[in-house]
């Protein structure tokens, strides 16, 4: 009788492991179709080599290196990795996933395998960024190293890192008088922003008390003028949670001496459009949200 009592839990555990169901009480796994990408016949195309030769500076180029796997080759290894990842996901991130129906760990949640990045660095490359989503890493390398990198057994593709610089026209600072105060909500004086908010039906949401409270928004742009009057409420109430400049690798998203004088213009506009607050002048739909820039 005692043996029979032990058999059922063991069978259930085996079934859960086999189907890849739960790794914790909160989140499950979605098994991928494949754990390892096969190496193609061509790791780096002749067109890529031609492009990199044209773009090299002092014999150095910037590239993306894509990897065949994440150091996981079987279902059991993936389930084991997911069980450790569940400790790293925040309650907020978990709630956000569940809200959008993505309540399972996927292979994309597994980080890029560090030893693969290190192997490229050991050849003489300078590591820049890793992308968990792409299962890739970017490097600055001597162009002479491309062949050696392509020969690494876990590398499946090398692509150029392509960037562009846009020339911005000078801005005159002219302002349109689009105010329609007679139509404004009785609760907020929207000023010139009323028409755009009314067009997308934001006014009833604001009247019902919804303005992005409790939501964290990450914004990626060319810079932000955090001292602008429209962001004063965000700054004074501590709702700017973090900022990072990926160009200069520092924590300042405002213009710096090396920046173009208008580098922050676009980000200032997009951030204010979404979350700005300047009573009688402008409100963004999510003027109550918190932000990461």
Phi, psi and omega in degrees: 000317180298320179296319180298324179294332181278333186294316185299311178300324180294317179298316180299317180298320179295319180296319179296319178295319183293319182275352180067038187284261191262135170254348173204177180288345187254332189217145180245180180246150174247112185289135179283163175290329182209149179260339185229129174279133177291147178286127177284168180294328182242113181276321178229125186282159177296328178294321177296317179298318179298317180296315182293323176299323181286332185260357184295144176239117184055037177077010181243147182223163177248130186223160166256134176244122182258138186255156185284333185201181180246025183080014180237128185235001183212166180297317182295322178294322180293317179296321178296317178296320180296326180294330176278328179293331182297338177282344185262346182274132183282161177299323179296315180295321179296318179295322179295320178297314182296325180298326181260010177079010181254068186259024179235146171289137174241174181298336180293338179288342181281129183296162172299138183291120186298324182294332177292316178297316181296326180295323177291319178298320181298336177284344180122010180273155174255118182288139179246292182220158169242148179237108177297322182297319182271348191051056184210168175219149178256148183217156164252126189221153166297136184298338179291345182273353187303318181296317180295321178294318180297334181278350178296134190294340182259006178266129181247345179195146172235127179235152175289148171274114186257128177232168179211149174244133181257137176270120183262136174289155177294148184256136185274340181077017179290149183234137175272138176269086182255024183291146176218064189298331182294340181261358188295154173303144177293343184269327183230143176264095189284341184059221185290349182274358184300311187301315183292325179286322179294326182297327181254016171066035179281328187304313178299326178295315177298316180298332179275359176098010182258116179219027178089010180301136178082357180259136174255125181247125174262125181243133180241118182205189188274003179146162184218133177269088187291344181274359180297145182305328185291343180257006186302317181294321178299314183291317184290332181264007176071029182266002166268104189279324183197154176216147180209135179255110182282349178282311183255004178054052176218179184262034182233109181267356174286169177300140175241166185307328182278349182283156167297149184297336182252017184300326185274358187299311186293316180297323177299320180291314183291319180295316180292324178300322181276312193230010183289159177211115174214096189306138182074000178235310187200139168227137170268159180303322184250052184290352179257004184281170172253154191226148169237128184246000000 
